[in-house]
mmCIF file with all atom_site columns, C-alpha atoms in Angstrom:
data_model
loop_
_atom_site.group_PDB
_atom_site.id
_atom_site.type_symbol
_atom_site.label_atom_id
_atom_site.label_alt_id
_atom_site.label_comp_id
_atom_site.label_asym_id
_atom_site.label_entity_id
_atom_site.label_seq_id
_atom_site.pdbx_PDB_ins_code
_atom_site.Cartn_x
_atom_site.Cartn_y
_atom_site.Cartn_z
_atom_site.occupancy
_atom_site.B_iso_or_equiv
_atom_site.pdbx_formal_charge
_atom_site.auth_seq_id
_atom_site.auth_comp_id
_atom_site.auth_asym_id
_atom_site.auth_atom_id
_atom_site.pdbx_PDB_model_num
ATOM 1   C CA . UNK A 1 1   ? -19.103 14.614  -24.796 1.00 0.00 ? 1   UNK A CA 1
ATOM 2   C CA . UNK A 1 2   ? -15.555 15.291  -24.744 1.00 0.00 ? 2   UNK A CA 1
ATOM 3   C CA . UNK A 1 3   ? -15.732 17.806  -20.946 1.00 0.00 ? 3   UNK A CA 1
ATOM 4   C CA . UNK A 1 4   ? -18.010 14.674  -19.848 1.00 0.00 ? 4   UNK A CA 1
ATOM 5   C CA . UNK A 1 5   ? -15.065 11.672  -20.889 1.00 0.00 ? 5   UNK A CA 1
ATOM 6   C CA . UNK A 1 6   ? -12.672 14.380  -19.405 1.00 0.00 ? 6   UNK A CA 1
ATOM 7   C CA . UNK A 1 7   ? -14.610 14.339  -16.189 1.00 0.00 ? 7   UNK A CA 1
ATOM 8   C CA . UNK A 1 8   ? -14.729 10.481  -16.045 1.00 0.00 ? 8   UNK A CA 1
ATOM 9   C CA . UNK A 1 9   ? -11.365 10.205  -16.239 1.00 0.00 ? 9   UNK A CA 1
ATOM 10  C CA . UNK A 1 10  ? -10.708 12.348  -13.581 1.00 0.00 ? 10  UNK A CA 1
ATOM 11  C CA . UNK A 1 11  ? -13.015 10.267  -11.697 1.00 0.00 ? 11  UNK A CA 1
ATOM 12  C CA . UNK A 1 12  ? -11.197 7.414   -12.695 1.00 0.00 ? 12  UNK A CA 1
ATOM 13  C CA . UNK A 1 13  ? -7.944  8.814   -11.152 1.00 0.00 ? 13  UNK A CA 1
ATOM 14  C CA . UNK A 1 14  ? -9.817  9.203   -7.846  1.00 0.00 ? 14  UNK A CA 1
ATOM 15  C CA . UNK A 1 15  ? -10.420 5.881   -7.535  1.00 0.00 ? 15  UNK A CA 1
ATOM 16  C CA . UNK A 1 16  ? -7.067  4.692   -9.206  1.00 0.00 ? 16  UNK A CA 1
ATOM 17  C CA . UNK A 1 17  ? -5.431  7.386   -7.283  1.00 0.00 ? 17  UNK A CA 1
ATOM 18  C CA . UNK A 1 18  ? -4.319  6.374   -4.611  1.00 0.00 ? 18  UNK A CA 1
ATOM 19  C CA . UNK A 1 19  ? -0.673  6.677   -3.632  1.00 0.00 ? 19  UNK A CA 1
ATOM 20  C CA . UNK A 1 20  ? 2.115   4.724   -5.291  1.00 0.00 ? 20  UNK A CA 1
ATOM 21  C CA . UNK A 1 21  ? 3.041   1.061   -4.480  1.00 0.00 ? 21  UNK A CA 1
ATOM 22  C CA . UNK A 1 22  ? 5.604   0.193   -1.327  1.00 0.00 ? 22  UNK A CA 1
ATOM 23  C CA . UNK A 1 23  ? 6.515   -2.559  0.410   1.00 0.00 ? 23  UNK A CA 1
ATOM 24  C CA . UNK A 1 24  ? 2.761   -3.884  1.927   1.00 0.00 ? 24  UNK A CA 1
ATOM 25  C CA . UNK A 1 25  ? 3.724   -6.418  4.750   1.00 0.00 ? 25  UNK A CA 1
ATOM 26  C CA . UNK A 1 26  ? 0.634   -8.981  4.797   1.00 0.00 ? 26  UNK A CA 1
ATOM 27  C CA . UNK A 1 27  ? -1.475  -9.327  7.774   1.00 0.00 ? 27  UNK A CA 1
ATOM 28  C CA . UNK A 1 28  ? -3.574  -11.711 8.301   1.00 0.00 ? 28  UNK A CA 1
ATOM 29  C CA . UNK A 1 29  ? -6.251  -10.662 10.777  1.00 0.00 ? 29  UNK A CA 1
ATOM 30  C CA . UNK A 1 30  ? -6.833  -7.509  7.928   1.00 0.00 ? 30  UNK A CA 1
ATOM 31  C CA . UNK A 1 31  ? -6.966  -9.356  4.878   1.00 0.00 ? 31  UNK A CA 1
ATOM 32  C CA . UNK A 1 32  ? -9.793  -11.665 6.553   1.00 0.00 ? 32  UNK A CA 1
ATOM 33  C CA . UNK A 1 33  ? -11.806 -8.587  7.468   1.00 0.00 ? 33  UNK A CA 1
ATOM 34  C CA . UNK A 1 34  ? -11.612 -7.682  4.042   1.00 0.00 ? 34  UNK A CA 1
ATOM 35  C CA . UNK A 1 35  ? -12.124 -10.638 1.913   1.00 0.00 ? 35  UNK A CA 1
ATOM 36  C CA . UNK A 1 36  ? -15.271 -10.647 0.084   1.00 0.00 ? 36  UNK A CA 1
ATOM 37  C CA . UNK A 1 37  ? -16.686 -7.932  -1.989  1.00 0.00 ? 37  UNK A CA 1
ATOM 38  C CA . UNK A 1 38  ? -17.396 -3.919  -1.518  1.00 0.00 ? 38  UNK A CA 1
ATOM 39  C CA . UNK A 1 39  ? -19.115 -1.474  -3.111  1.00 0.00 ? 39  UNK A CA 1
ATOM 40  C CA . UNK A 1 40  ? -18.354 2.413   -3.164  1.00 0.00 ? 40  UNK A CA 1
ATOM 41  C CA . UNK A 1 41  ? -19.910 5.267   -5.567  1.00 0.00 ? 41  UNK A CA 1
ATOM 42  C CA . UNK A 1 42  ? -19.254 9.150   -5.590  1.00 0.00 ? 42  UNK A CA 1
ATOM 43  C CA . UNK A 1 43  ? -20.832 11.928  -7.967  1.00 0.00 ? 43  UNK A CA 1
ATOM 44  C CA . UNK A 1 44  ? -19.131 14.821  -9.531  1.00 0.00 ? 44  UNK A CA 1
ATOM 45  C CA . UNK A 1 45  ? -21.148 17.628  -11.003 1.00 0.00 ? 45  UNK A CA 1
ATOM 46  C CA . UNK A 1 46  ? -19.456 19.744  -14.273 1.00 0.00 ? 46  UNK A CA 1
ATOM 47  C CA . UNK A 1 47  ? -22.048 22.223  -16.044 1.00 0.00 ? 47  UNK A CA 1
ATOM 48  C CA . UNK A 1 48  ? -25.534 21.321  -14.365 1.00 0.00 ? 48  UNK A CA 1
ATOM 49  C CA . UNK A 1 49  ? -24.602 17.418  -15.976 1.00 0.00 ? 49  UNK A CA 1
ATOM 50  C CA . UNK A 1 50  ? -23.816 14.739  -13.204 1.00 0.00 ? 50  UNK A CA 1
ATOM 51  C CA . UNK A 1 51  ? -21.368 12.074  -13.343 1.00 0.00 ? 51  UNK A CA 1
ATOM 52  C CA . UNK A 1 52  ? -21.448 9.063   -11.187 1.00 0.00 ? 52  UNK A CA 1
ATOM 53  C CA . UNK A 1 53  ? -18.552 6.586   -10.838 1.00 0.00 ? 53  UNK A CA 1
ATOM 54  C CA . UNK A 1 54  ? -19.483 3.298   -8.880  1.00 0.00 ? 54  UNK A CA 1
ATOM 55  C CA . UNK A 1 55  ? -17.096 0.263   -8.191  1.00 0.00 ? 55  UNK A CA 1
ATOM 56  C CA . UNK A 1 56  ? -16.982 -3.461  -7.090  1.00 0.00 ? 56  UNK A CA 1
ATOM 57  C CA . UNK A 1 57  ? -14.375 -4.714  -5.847  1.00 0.00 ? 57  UNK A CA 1
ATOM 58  C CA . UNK A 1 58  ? -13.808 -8.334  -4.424  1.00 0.00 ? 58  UNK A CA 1
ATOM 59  C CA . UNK A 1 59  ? -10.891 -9.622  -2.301  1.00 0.00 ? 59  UNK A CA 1
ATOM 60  C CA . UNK A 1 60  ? -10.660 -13.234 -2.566  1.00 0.00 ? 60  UNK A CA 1
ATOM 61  C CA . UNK A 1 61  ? -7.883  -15.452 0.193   1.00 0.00 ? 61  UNK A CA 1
ATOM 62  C CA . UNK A 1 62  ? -7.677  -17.763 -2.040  1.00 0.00 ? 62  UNK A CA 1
ATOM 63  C CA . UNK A 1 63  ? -4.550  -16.988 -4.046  1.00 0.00 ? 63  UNK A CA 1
ATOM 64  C CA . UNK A 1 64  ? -5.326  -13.410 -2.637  1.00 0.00 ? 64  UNK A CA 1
ATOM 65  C CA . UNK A 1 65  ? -6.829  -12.820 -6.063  1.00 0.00 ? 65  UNK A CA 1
ATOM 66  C CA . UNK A 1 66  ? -8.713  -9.536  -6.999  1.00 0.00 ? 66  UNK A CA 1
ATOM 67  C CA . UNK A 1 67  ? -11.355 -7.774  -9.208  1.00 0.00 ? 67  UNK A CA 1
ATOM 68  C CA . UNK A 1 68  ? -12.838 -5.224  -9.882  1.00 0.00 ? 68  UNK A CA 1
ATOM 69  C CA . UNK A 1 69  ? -15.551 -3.071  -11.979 1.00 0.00 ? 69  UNK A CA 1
ATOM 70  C CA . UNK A 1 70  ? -15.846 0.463   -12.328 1.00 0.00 ? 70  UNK A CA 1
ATOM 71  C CA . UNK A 1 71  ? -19.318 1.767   -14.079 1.00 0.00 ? 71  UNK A CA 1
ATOM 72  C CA . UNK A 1 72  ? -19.636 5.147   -15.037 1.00 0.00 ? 72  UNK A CA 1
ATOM 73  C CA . UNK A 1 73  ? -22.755 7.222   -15.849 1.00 0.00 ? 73  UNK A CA 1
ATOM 74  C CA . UNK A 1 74  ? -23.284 10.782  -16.596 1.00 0.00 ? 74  UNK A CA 1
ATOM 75  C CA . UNK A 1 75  ? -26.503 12.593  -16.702 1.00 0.00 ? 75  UNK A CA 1
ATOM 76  C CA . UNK A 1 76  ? -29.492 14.643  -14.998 1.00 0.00 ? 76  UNK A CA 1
ATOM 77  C CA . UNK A 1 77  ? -32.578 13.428  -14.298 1.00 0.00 ? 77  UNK A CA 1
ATOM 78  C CA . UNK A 1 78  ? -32.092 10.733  -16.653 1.00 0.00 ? 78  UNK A CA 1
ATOM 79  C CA . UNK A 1 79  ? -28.843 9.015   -16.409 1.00 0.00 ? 79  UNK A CA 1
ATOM 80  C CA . UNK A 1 80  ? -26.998 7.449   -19.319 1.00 0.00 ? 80  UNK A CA 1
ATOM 81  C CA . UNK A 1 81  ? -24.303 4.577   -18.994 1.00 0.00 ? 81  UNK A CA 1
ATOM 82  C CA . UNK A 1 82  ? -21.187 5.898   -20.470 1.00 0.00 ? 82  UNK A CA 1
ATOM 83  C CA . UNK A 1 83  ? -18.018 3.140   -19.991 1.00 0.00 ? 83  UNK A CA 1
ATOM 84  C CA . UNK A 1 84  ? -17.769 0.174   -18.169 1.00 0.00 ? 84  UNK A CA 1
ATOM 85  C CA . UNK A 1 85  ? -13.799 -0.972  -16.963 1.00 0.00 ? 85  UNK A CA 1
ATOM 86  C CA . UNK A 1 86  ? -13.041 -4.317  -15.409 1.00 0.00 ? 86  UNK A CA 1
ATOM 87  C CA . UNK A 1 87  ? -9.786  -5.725  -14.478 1.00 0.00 ? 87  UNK A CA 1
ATOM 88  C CA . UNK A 1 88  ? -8.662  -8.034  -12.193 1.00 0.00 ? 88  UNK A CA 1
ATOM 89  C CA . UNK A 1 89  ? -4.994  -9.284  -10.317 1.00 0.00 ? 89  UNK A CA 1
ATOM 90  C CA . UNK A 1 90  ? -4.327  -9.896  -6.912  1.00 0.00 ? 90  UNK A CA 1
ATOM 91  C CA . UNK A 1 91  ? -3.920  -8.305  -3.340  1.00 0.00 ? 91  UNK A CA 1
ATOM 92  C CA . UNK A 1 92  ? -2.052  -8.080  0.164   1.00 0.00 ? 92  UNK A CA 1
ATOM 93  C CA . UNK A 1 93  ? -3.343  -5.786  3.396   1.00 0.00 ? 93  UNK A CA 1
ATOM 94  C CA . UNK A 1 94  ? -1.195  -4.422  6.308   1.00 0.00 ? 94  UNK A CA 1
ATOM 95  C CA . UNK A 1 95  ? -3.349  -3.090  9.465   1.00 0.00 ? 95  UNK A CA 1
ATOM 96  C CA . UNK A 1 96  ? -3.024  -0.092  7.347   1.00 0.00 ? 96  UNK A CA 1
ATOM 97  C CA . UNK A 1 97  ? -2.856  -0.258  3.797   1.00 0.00 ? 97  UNK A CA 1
ATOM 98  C CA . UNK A 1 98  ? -4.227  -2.152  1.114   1.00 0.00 ? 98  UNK A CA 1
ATOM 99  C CA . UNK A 1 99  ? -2.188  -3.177  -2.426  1.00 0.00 ? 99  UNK A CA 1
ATOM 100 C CA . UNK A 1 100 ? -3.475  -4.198  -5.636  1.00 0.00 ? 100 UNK A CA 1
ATOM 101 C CA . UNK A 1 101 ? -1.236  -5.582  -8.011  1.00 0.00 ? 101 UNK A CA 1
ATOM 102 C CA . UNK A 1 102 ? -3.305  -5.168  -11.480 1.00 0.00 ? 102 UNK A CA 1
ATOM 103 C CA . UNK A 1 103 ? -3.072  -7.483  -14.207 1.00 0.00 ? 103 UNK A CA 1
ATOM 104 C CA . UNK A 1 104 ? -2.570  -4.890  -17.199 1.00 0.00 ? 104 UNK A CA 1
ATOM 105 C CA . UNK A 1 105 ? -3.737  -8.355  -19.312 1.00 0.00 ? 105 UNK A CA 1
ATOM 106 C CA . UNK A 1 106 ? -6.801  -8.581  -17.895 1.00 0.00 ? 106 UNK A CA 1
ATOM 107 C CA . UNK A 1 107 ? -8.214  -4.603  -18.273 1.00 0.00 ? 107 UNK A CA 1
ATOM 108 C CA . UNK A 1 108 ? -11.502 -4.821  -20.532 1.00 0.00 ? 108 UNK A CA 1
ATOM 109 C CA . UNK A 1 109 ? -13.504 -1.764  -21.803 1.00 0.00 ? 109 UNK A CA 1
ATOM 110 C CA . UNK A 1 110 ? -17.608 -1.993  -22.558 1.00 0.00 ? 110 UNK A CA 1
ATOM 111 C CA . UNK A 1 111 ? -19.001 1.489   -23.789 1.00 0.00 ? 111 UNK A CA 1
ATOM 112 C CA . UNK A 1 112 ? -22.274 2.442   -24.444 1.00 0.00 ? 112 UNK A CA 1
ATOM 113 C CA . UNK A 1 113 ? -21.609 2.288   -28.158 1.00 0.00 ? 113 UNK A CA 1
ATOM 114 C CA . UNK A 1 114 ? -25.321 4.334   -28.683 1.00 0.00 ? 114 UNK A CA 1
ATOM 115 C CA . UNK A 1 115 ? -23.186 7.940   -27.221 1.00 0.00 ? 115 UNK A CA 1
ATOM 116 C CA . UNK A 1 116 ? -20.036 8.092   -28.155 1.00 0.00 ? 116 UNK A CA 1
ATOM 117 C CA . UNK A 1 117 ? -18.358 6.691   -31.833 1.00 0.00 ? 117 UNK A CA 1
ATOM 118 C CA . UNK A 1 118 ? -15.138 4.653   -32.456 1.00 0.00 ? 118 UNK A CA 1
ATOM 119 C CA . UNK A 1 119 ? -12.553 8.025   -32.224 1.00 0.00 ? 119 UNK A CA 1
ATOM 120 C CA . UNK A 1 120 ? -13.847 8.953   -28.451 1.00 0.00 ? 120 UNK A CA 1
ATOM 121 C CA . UNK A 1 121 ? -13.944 5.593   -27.287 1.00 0.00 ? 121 UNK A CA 1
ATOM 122 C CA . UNK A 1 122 ? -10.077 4.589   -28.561 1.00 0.00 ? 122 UNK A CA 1
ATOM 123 C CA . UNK A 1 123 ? -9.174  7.945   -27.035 1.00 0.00 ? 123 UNK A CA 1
ATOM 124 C CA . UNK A 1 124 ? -10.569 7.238   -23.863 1.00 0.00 ? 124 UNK A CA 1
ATOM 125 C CA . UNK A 1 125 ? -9.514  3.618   -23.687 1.00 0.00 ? 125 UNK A CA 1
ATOM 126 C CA . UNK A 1 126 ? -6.208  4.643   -24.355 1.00 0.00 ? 126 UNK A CA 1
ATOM 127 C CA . UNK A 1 127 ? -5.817  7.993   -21.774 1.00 0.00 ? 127 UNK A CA 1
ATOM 128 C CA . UNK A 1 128 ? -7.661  5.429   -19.077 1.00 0.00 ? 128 UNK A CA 1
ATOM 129 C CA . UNK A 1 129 ? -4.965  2.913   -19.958 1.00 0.00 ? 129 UNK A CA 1
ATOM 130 C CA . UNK A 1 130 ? -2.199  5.562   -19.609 1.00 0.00 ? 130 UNK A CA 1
ATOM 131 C CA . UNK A 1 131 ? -3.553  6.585   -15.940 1.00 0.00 ? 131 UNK A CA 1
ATOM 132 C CA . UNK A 1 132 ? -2.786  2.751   -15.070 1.00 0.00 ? 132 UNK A CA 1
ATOM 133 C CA . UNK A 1 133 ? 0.335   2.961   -16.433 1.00 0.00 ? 133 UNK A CA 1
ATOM 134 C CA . UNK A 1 134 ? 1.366   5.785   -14.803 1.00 0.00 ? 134 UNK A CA 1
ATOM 135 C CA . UNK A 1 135 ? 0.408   4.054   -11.455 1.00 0.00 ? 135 UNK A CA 1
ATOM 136 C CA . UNK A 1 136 ? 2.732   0.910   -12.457 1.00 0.00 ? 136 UNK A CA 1
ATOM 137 C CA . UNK A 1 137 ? -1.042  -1.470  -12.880 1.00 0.00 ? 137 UNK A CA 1
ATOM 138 C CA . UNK A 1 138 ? -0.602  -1.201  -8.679  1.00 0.00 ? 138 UNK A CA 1
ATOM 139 C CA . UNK A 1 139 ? -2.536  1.179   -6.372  1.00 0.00 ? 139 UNK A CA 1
ATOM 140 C CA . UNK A 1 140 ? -2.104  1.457   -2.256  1.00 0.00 ? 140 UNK A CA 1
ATOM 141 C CA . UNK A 1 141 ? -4.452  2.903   -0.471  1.00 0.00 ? 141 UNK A CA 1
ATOM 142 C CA . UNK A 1 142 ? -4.929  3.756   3.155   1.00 0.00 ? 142 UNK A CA 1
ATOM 143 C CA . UNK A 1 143 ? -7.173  1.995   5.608   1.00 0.00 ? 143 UNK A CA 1
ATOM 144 C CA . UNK A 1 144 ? -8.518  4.872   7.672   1.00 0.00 ? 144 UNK A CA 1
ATOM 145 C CA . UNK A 1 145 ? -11.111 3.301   9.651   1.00 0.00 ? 145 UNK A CA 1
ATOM 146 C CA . UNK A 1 146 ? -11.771 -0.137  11.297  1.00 0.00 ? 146 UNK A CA 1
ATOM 147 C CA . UNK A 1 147 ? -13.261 -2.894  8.858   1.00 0.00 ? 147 UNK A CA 1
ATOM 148 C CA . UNK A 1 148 ? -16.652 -4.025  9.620   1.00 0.00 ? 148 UNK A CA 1
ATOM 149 C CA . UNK A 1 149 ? -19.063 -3.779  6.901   1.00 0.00 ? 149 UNK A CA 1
ATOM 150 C CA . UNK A 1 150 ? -17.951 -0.733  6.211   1.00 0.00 ? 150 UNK A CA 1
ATOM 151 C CA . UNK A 1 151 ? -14.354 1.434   6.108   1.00 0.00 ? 151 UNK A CA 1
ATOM 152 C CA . UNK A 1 152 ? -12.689 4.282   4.907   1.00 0.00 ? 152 UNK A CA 1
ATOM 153 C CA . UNK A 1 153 ? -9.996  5.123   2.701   1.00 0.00 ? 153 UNK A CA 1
ATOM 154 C CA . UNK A 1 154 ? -8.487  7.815   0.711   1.00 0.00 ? 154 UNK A CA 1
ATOM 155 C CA . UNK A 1 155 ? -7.151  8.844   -1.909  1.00 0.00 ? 155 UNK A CA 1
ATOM 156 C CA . UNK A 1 156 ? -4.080  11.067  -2.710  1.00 0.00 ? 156 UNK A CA 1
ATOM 157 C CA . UNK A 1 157 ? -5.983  14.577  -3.230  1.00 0.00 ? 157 UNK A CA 1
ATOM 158 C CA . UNK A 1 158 ? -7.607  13.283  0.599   1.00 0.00 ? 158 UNK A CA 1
ATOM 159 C CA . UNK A 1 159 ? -10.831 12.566  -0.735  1.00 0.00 ? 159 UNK A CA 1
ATOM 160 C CA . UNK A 1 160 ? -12.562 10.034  1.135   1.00 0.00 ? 160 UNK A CA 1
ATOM 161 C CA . UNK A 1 161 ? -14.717 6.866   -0.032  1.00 0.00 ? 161 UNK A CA 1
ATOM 162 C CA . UNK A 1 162 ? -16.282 5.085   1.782   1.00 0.00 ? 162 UNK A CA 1
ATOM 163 C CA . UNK A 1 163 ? -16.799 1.079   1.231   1.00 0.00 ? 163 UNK A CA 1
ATOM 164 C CA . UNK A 1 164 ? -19.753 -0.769  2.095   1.00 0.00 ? 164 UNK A CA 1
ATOM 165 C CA . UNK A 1 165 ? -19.738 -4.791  2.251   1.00 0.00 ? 165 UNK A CA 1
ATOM 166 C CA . UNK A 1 166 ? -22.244 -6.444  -0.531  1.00 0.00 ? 166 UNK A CA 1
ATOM 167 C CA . UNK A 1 167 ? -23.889 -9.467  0.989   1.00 0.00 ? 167 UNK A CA 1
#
């Protein structure tokens, strides 16, 4: 269990990840392409056992507010919910980049309570919590393609992920 939390936190990072906060001058014409909500997902195989990390994420104009909710599973066939993070905060896009500005207030934790006991799931919490931390609660990534209902960005190792509109 512990390689598996290990492995979701690295996944974690990659979506985290990206580079450190700047100076993001809003435009407008990007931020309406990307208001409303986007899904990505990505798996990661350790040991035969595969993990899959999936996120929502909605961009809102009014009060360019922001959320998101990251789901983790690990598993093979069968797959078994591990941690689900939500947090929320708000957001500003250039033609290039995008900046989240996380409310460390608002981060919430739901773990499949069935797999892992009270120890892993502090430890976790708290090494997850640390990775936001380290990023300052903010995270910029790159816009690499144009927005339609889909786009492209990266993260800081250059893995790609790719975001696809929910309507």
């Amino acid at each position: 269990m512990k390689r598996i939390a290990n492995r979701i936190l690295v996944l974690f990072a990659v979506i985290l990840g990206f580079t450190v906060t700047g100076c993001v001058s809003s435009d407008p014409e990007t931020e309406q392409q990307l208001a409303g909500t986007w899904e990505t997902s990505f798996t990661e195989s350790e040991d035969g056992v595969q993990i899959v990390a999936s996120s929502t994420e909605t961009y809102s104009l009014e009060g360019h507010e922001y959320s998101c909710v990251l789901r983790y599973a690990f598993g093979y066939p069968i797959f078994e919910h591990f941690v689900t993070v939500t947090y929320s905060g708000n957001w500003k896009a250039s033609k290039k980049t995008i900046e989240v500005d996380i409310d460390k207030n608002s981060i919430d934790f739901s773990f499949n309570k069935s797999i892992t006991d009270k120890s892993d799931r502090e430890e976790f919490k708290q090494e997850m919590l640390l990775e936001l931390k380290k990023s300052g609660y903010s995270e910029e990534s790159p816009i690499l393609t144009s927005i339609t209902d889909k786009f492209e960005t990266e993260d800081e190792d250059g893995e790609r992920l790719v975001y696809t509109r929910v309507k």
